[in-house]
Amino acid sequence: MSDKSKKIGIHELYAQGKEKAEKKLWGASANRRGFLKRTAVLAMGTALGAPIVFGKTYPSGLIPAGLAHSKVPFALPGKHPGLTILNDRPINAETPPDLLDDKITPSDKLFVRNNGIPPVDVDVNKWTLTIEGEGARQTKTYTLAELKSKFQQHTYQLTLECGGNGRSEFNPPAKGNQWSLGAVGCPTWTGVRLKDVLEDVGIKSNATYIGYYGKDTHISGKPDKVVISRGVPMDKALEEESLIAWAMNGQDIPALNGHPLRLVFGGWPASCSGKWLHKIVIRDKVHDGPKMTGQSYRVPCKPVAPGTKVANEDMCIIESMPVKSLITFPKTGGTIKQTQNLPIRGHAWAGGPAIKEVSFSIDFGATWQKCELEAPANRLAWQHFNAKVSFPETGYYEVWVKATDSNDVSQPMLLPGWNPRGYLNNACHRIAVKVQ
Ligand SMILES: Nc1nc2c(c(=O)[nH]1)N[C@H]1C(S)=C(S)[C@@H](COP(=O)(O)O)O[C@H]1N2
Ligand SMILES: [Mo]
């Protein structure tokens, strides 16, 4: 379901073959008794926005009345219809750059990257968070209400970017979701400091890493199979901006983004920020949950030629994300009728350092001019830039934007180092402009 132009009605899709339609929409069809398989019922519940209570006896082939007038692919519940759906099982959707124009990303415009199936039966009154592990002085469980009342609450604007954002440009191509530019966003997050909670439990001197566990379920349908369990080293875990959050932009976190509780580590691969959070382990070694080991979220420790096979032991865990920027206005491909003072704007960020300069080029990187740059709302929030661009005559141009961080590291103009899984593409964003 990657081709958005092929939007058809759900009846039409089912008419072309019920089994095929169910597999396409829900990932599975009938079980031996003619009912819809459990995983498909879960996926259908996500599209409907509520769990199907009597899903056990949902007949295969039946179009849910709640979606009878839908076009497929469906708009994702709680999400802007302009998001580009890359995959629907699990759900992965990115935000086109022009929809990321807000200084604070609205909740319906934050991308979605799911590795499994979100929990459909969330009861906030029963939700708990347990902290345990070799590096914890005790095992302790908090209810959501306890977290909210016991610890001081903090709000930060924090940038989340998937480690694979920009993957679609690598050659030879890397497997995985073919993210282009929009697996990034910067909403505000409210919660408690992870540090305060870990200190309340007690951190032993052997503590090395934290790891998370979420309540999503594996795509295979196996109830005990962990979807993803990643984490961060203790020094990142203990930073002031590292949050256990329950709110995005002052409201409940959207279901697809981890309601009712998630970790948020601004500036690090968003895969560290566990959604539907119910357990944190304090480890005495580097956490080794699913997608923490092997080649996942790792790049070659030393640069390699494109296409090189790299042994696991030569792959290093991605920590903070590199300096990057995005032009959110104007939209690429537009025609303008002015040669003077075209406003451009967007955001720039890096995974730890602040941005100290953003510049633009209209001559393919030969010369650069400075943009105006705003200070971040807080550490690890993206920064806004704007400029007025004048063109010498009518014709085709590309506007390129390049950010430089406080360590004097700049974005590469074109593709950075190839890596087997296609992470960390922080090449300059380019937009096409025709001046008539
Ligand atoms: N429990 C859980 N947490 C998760 C994931 C997941 O699939 N399950 N995906 C991770 C990845 S790879 C990314 S990029 C971010 C995406 O966050 P978002 O969907 O809120 O944008 O969540 C991370 N946390
Ligand atoms: Mo990700």
XYZ file of C-alpha atoms and ligand atoms in Angstrom:
461
model
C 0.000 0.000 0.000
C 2.768 2.388 -0.763
C 1.152 3.957 -3.812
C -1.139 6.707 -2.560
C -2.481 7.380 -6.049
C -4.235 3.999 -5.960
C -6.814 5.038 -3.396
C -9.940 2.952 -3.942
C -12.970 2.171 -1.857
C -12.776 -0.666 0.617
C -15.741 -2.438 -1.073
C -13.939 -2.352 -4.391
C -10.827 -3.843 -2.809
C -12.778 -6.645 -1.122
C -14.639 -7.289 -4.406
C -11.310 -8.033 -6.080
C -10.783 -10.946 -3.675
C -11.566 -11.093 0.018
C -8.525 -13.038 1.093
C -6.149 -10.794 -0.839
C -7.870 -7.684 0.485
C -7.627 -8.891 4.077
C -3.975 -9.797 3.694
C -3.252 -6.424 2.149
C -5.151 -4.388 4.715
C -4.762 -6.431 7.880
C -1.814 -8.682 7.125
C -3.724 -11.952 7.465
C -7.000 -13.558 6.490
C -9.116 -16.440 7.868
C -8.116 -18.992 10.457
C -9.204 -22.624 10.120
C -12.614 -21.849 11.560
C -13.345 -19.067 9.095
C -12.835 -16.226 11.571
C -10.379 -13.420 10.952
C -6.934 -14.240 12.410
C -6.000 -12.564 15.683
C -3.248 -10.361 14.230
C -5.617 -9.152 11.506
C -8.255 -8.309 14.119
C -5.653 -6.260 16.012
C -4.669 -4.382 12.847
C -8.328 -3.746 12.012
C -8.873 -2.419 15.540
C -6.046 0.054 14.985
C -7.693 1.324 11.784
C -11.051 1.563 13.574
C -9.497 3.447 16.474
C -10.721 0.989 19.144
C -10.142 -2.683 19.892
C -12.724 -5.092 18.452
C -14.084 -6.575 21.658
C -15.581 -9.708 20.073
C -12.742 -10.008 17.576
C -12.493 -13.750 18.238
C -15.675 -14.306 16.244
C -15.128 -11.681 13.547
C -16.041 -13.419 10.284
C -13.385 -13.378 7.587
C -14.621 -11.515 4.508
C -16.782 -9.067 6.452
C -16.099 -5.394 5.743
C -16.177 -3.503 9.051
C -19.148 -1.151 9.062
C -16.932 1.417 10.766
C -14.847 1.656 7.603
C -17.549 1.105 4.988
C -17.009 4.434 3.291
C -13.256 4.525 3.622
C -10.780 4.867 0.871
C -7.754 2.676 1.289
C -5.138 3.303 2.470
C -6.929 4.829 5.435
C -5.909 8.019 7.067
C -4.153 6.897 10.225
C -6.156 7.478 13.407
C -5.088 10.756 15.020
C -2.836 11.636 12.092
C -2.935 14.246 9.333
C -4.193 12.772 6.026
C -1.200 14.313 4.238
C 1.270 11.906 5.860
C 2.839 9.488 3.383
C 2.172 5.886 4.380
C 5.256 3.771 3.624
C 3.974 0.559 5.137
C 0.767 -0.429 6.853
C 1.945 -3.564 8.641
C 3.511 -2.393 10.791
C 2.388 1.219 10.325
C 5.098 3.550 9.078
C 4.284 7.028 7.843
C 6.371 10.128 7.229
C 5.553 13.816 7.033
C 6.188 15.730 3.793
C 8.560 18.690 4.470
C 5.937 21.377 3.788
C 3.749 19.878 6.548
C 6.628 20.322 8.999
C 6.530 24.120 8.686
C 5.281 24.738 12.262
C 7.927 25.729 14.774
C 6.469 23.148 17.163
C 5.337 20.025 15.317
C 1.593 19.467 15.866
C 0.806 15.998 17.210
C -1.074 14.893 14.095
C 1.986 15.706 11.977
C 4.617 13.710 13.864
C 5.772 10.699 11.825
C 4.981 7.152 12.928
C 7.505 4.359 12.999
C 6.123 1.124 14.382
C 8.045 -2.120 14.457
C 5.055 -4.114 15.686
C 1.373 -3.752 16.488
C 0.438 -1.042 19.021
C -1.504 -2.155 22.104
C -5.247 -1.739 21.507
C -6.538 -2.189 25.049
C -4.769 0.642 26.879
C -6.258 1.332 30.331
C -4.477 4.399 31.749
C -5.758 3.618 35.244
C -4.057 0.234 35.203
C -0.876 1.244 33.384
C 2.311 0.720 35.379
C 6.015 1.282 34.896
C 8.467 -1.146 36.493
C 12.166 -0.422 36.980
C 14.463 -3.389 37.586
C 17.772 -4.926 36.536
C 21.327 -5.671 37.627
C 22.056 -1.978 38.086
C 18.941 -1.204 40.166
C 19.017 -1.240 43.983
C 15.481 -2.644 44.023
C 12.590 -3.471 41.722
C 9.955 -0.799 41.874
C 6.621 -0.345 40.118
C 4.822 2.976 39.677
C 1.311 3.665 38.470
C 0.875 6.518 36.023
C -0.793 8.545 38.778
C 2.209 7.956 41.071
C 4.638 9.106 38.394
C 2.595 12.269 37.924
C 2.265 13.106 41.610
C 5.571 11.933 43.046
C 8.024 13.642 40.706
C 8.446 17.151 39.412
C 7.004 17.572 35.911
C 9.006 19.063 33.060
C 8.220 20.174 29.528
C 10.826 20.333 26.762
C 10.659 20.669 23.011
C 12.691 17.702 21.753
C 13.649 16.591 18.244
C 12.890 12.984 17.336
C 14.426 11.655 14.137
C 14.433 8.047 12.986
C 17.980 6.755 12.427
C 16.846 5.646 8.960
C 15.481 9.045 7.868
C 16.810 9.667 4.338
C 17.480 5.962 3.696
C 15.793 6.054 0.268
C 18.750 7.871 -1.271
C 21.454 5.312 -0.544
C 22.951 3.320 -3.365
C 23.269 0.367 -3.384
C 19.870 0.589 -1.657
C 19.465 -0.456 1.949
C 16.563 -2.664 3.008
C 13.972 -1.224 5.339
C 11.419 1.571 5.196
C 12.389 3.891 2.372
C 12.161 7.105 4.390
C 12.789 10.237 2.417
C 12.921 13.448 4.498
C 10.065 13.395 6.948
C 10.856 10.856 9.687
C 11.562 13.791 11.976
C 9.604 16.208 14.134
C 9.927 18.417 17.181
C 6.835 18.606 19.422
C 6.891 19.514 23.099
C 6.891 16.656 25.587
C 5.721 16.684 29.190
C 6.640 14.117 31.772
C 9.126 13.405 34.514
C 12.878 13.165 34.269
C 14.060 9.597 33.768
C 16.891 10.592 36.119
C 14.512 11.404 38.985
C 12.756 8.047 38.666
C 15.987 6.040 38.361
C 17.408 7.826 41.426
C 14.233 7.093 43.377
C 14.751 3.391 42.631
C 18.473 3.603 43.364
C 21.259 3.249 40.822
C 24.110 0.847 41.619
C 27.690 1.721 40.714
C 27.730 -1.036 38.066
C 24.929 0.651 36.069
C 25.968 0.972 32.422
C 22.906 1.247 30.206
C 19.129 1.398 30.392
C 16.815 -0.618 28.148
C 13.073 -0.260 27.551
C 10.182 -2.638 27.025
C 6.890 -1.555 25.450
C 3.430 -3.090 25.263
C 3.292 -3.451 21.486
C 3.080 -6.971 20.087
C 5.156 -8.734 17.489
C 3.939 -8.861 13.907
C 4.220 -12.674 14.028
C 1.384 -12.720 16.555
C 3.581 -14.516 19.109
C 2.485 -12.938 22.397
C 5.845 -13.218 24.170
C 8.078 -12.084 21.331
C 9.602 -8.663 22.075
C 9.211 -6.240 19.162
C 12.083 -3.893 19.931
C 14.001 -3.187 23.136
C 16.695 -0.572 22.830
C 18.184 1.967 25.210
C 20.919 4.470 25.975
C 24.073 4.635 28.121
C 23.660 5.973 31.675
C 25.075 9.431 30.915
C 22.385 10.032 28.273
C 19.725 8.504 30.543
C 20.656 10.938 33.326
C 20.526 14.117 31.208
C 17.991 16.723 32.329
C 16.057 16.550 29.048
C 15.678 12.748 29.065
C 11.995 12.245 29.815
C 9.421 9.641 30.656
C 6.560 11.477 28.933
C 2.780 11.146 28.881
C 1.928 14.291 26.924
C 2.774 15.738 23.537
C 1.951 19.400 22.986
C -0.009 19.455 26.244
C -2.316 16.543 25.420
C -2.211 12.758 25.621
C 0.439 11.318 23.304
C -1.330 9.985 20.161
C -1.977 6.225 20.262
C 0.406 5.565 17.382
C 3.198 7.548 19.080
C 3.141 5.599 22.346
C 0.125 6.538 24.479
C 0.021 6.497 27.476
C 3.759 6.584 28.281
C 7.030 6.719 26.406
C 10.669 7.623 26.690
C 11.954 10.682 24.840
C 15.671 11.129 24.182
C 15.970 14.233 22.019
C 18.726 14.175 19.421
C 19.395 10.436 19.541
C 17.982 7.927 17.040
C 14.255 7.909 17.809
C 14.476 4.124 18.178
C 15.931 4.782 21.665
C 12.669 6.476 22.677
C 10.563 3.467 23.669
C 6.799 3.780 23.154
C 3.986 2.197 25.211
C 6.608 2.052 27.960
C 5.970 -0.378 30.819
C 9.415 -1.546 31.904
C 12.909 -0.074 32.145
C 15.893 -2.232 32.945
C 19.103 -0.804 34.391
C 21.805 -2.989 32.896
C 25.370 -3.675 34.042
C 26.440 -3.906 30.382
C 25.354 -2.510 27.027
C 21.678 -3.463 26.660
C 21.193 -6.401 24.312
C 17.448 -6.436 23.524
C 16.025 -6.995 20.018
C 17.331 -4.367 17.525
C 20.153 -3.365 19.871
C 22.607 -5.955 18.526
C 23.865 -7.220 15.156
C 23.568 -4.565 12.459
C 20.475 -2.768 13.805
C 20.915 0.964 14.395
C 24.632 0.535 13.877
C 27.026 1.883 11.265
C 30.514 0.699 10.304
C 32.993 1.906 12.959
C 35.266 2.927 10.076
C 33.957 4.195 6.700
C 33.468 1.520 4.017
C 33.022 1.545 0.226
C 29.373 1.362 -0.940
C 28.109 -2.207 -1.010
C 30.696 -3.582 1.445
C 29.571 -6.422 3.736
C 30.565 -5.491 7.259
C 30.982 -8.015 10.090
C 28.841 -7.421 13.197
C 31.883 -6.777 15.369
C 32.908 -3.908 13.081
C 29.554 -2.146 13.475
C 29.158 0.586 16.148
C 25.954 1.709 17.891
C 24.614 5.058 16.636
C 24.563 7.603 19.460
C 23.636 11.239 18.790
C 22.237 12.100 15.352
C 24.311 14.275 13.006
C 23.737 17.932 12.072
C 20.856 18.353 9.626
C 18.299 20.820 8.259
C 15.014 20.833 6.393
C 13.409 23.467 4.161
C 9.722 23.570 5.054
C 8.772 26.530 2.857
C 8.399 26.775 -0.081
C 7.417 23.306 -1.217
C 9.801 21.842 -3.766
C 8.831 22.065 -7.428
C 6.902 25.316 -7.299
C 6.904 28.106 -9.853
C 7.296 31.647 -8.626
C 6.736 34.887 -10.443
C 9.314 36.995 -8.599
C 13.067 37.099 -8.954
C 13.542 39.046 -5.716
C 13.116 38.192 -2.062
C 11.579 34.721 -2.109
C 11.108 33.827 1.556
C 12.487 30.440 2.565
C 12.351 28.874 6.017
C 12.809 25.653 7.921
C 14.548 24.044 10.882
C 18.043 22.827 11.731
C 19.154 20.459 14.479
C 21.980 18.277 15.739
C 21.946 15.471 18.266
C 23.683 17.321 21.091
C 25.427 20.513 20.023
C 23.456 23.610 19.078
C 23.312 24.923 15.519
C 25.538 27.941 15.024
C 24.946 28.741 11.372
C 22.585 27.938 8.511
C 23.322 29.077 4.980
C 21.751 28.639 1.547
C 23.090 28.262 -1.966
C 21.378 28.730 -5.343
C 24.423 27.738 -7.420
C 24.754 24.080 -6.395
C 27.003 24.780 -3.466
C 29.564 27.050 -5.174
C 28.701 30.012 -2.927
C 26.710 30.296 0.292
C 24.780 33.077 2.015
C 23.801 33.168 5.670
C 20.231 32.620 6.859
C 18.744 34.217 9.937
C 18.837 31.675 12.768
C 16.780 31.533 15.969
C 17.937 30.153 19.312
C 16.428 26.790 20.348
C 13.544 26.712 22.847
C 15.816 24.510 24.964
C 18.732 22.140 24.452
C 17.910 19.397 21.887
C 15.096 21.383 20.228
C 15.412 22.247 16.567
C 16.137 25.830 15.535
C 14.307 27.869 12.922
C 15.985 29.626 10.041
C 14.723 31.934 7.363
C 16.146 33.946 4.501
C 15.104 35.937 1.460
C 16.432 34.543 -1.780
C 16.958 36.612 -4.922
C 17.574 35.071 -8.318
C 19.550 36.795 -11.099
C 17.080 35.880 -13.861
C 14.211 33.547 -14.715
C 14.892 29.818 -15.003
C 15.362 26.624 -12.982
C 17.127 26.774 -9.656
C 17.770 24.578 -6.689
C 17.882 26.081 -3.233
C 20.200 24.115 -0.951
C 20.432 24.664 2.770
C 23.353 23.654 4.967
C 23.602 23.751 8.759
C 26.769 23.892 10.871
C 26.786 22.862 14.531
C 28.716 24.395 17.428
C 31.514 21.850 16.913
C 31.959 23.278 13.397
C 30.582 20.135 11.781
C 28.527 20.843 8.639
C 26.152 18.770 6.564
C 27.597 17.079 3.484
C 26.225 18.592 0.274
C 25.389 15.208 -1.185
C 25.148 11.680 0.284
C 27.334 11.005 3.322
C 29.079 7.695 4.000
C 27.231 4.641 2.708
C 26.401 2.059 5.363
C 24.716 -1.342 5.059
C 21.413 -0.411 6.753
C 21.103 3.097 5.334
C 21.265 5.235 8.478
C 22.332 8.837 9.121
C 21.740 10.435 5.740
C 22.182 14.092 6.657
C 22.806 15.457 3.161
C 21.679 19.033 2.467
C 17.995 19.347 1.650
C 17.478 20.629 -1.893
C 14.323 22.139 -3.302
C 13.581 22.921 -6.946
C 12.305 26.418 -7.803
C 11.248 27.671 -11.224
C 11.322 31.432 -11.633
C 9.123 32.648 -14.493
N 7.695 0.056 21.838
C 8.198 0.599 20.723
N 8.929 1.715 20.799
C 9.432 2.279 19.693
C 9.236 1.683 18.413
C 8.444 0.507 18.346
O 8.195 -0.055 17.283
N 7.940 -0.009 19.525
N 9.826 2.235 17.304
C 11.027 3.043 17.550
C 11.519 3.723 16.381
S 12.479 2.817 15.301
C 11.304 5.067 16.175
S 11.997 5.881 14.861
C 10.458 5.847 17.095
C 9.345 6.511 16.331
O 8.568 7.307 17.165
P 7.180 7.876 16.628
O 6.433 6.767 15.965
O 6.480 8.442 17.810
O 7.510 8.954 15.620
O 9.891 5.055 18.130
C 10.757 4.059 18.656
N 10.138 3.425 19.796
Mo 13.515 4.329 13.777
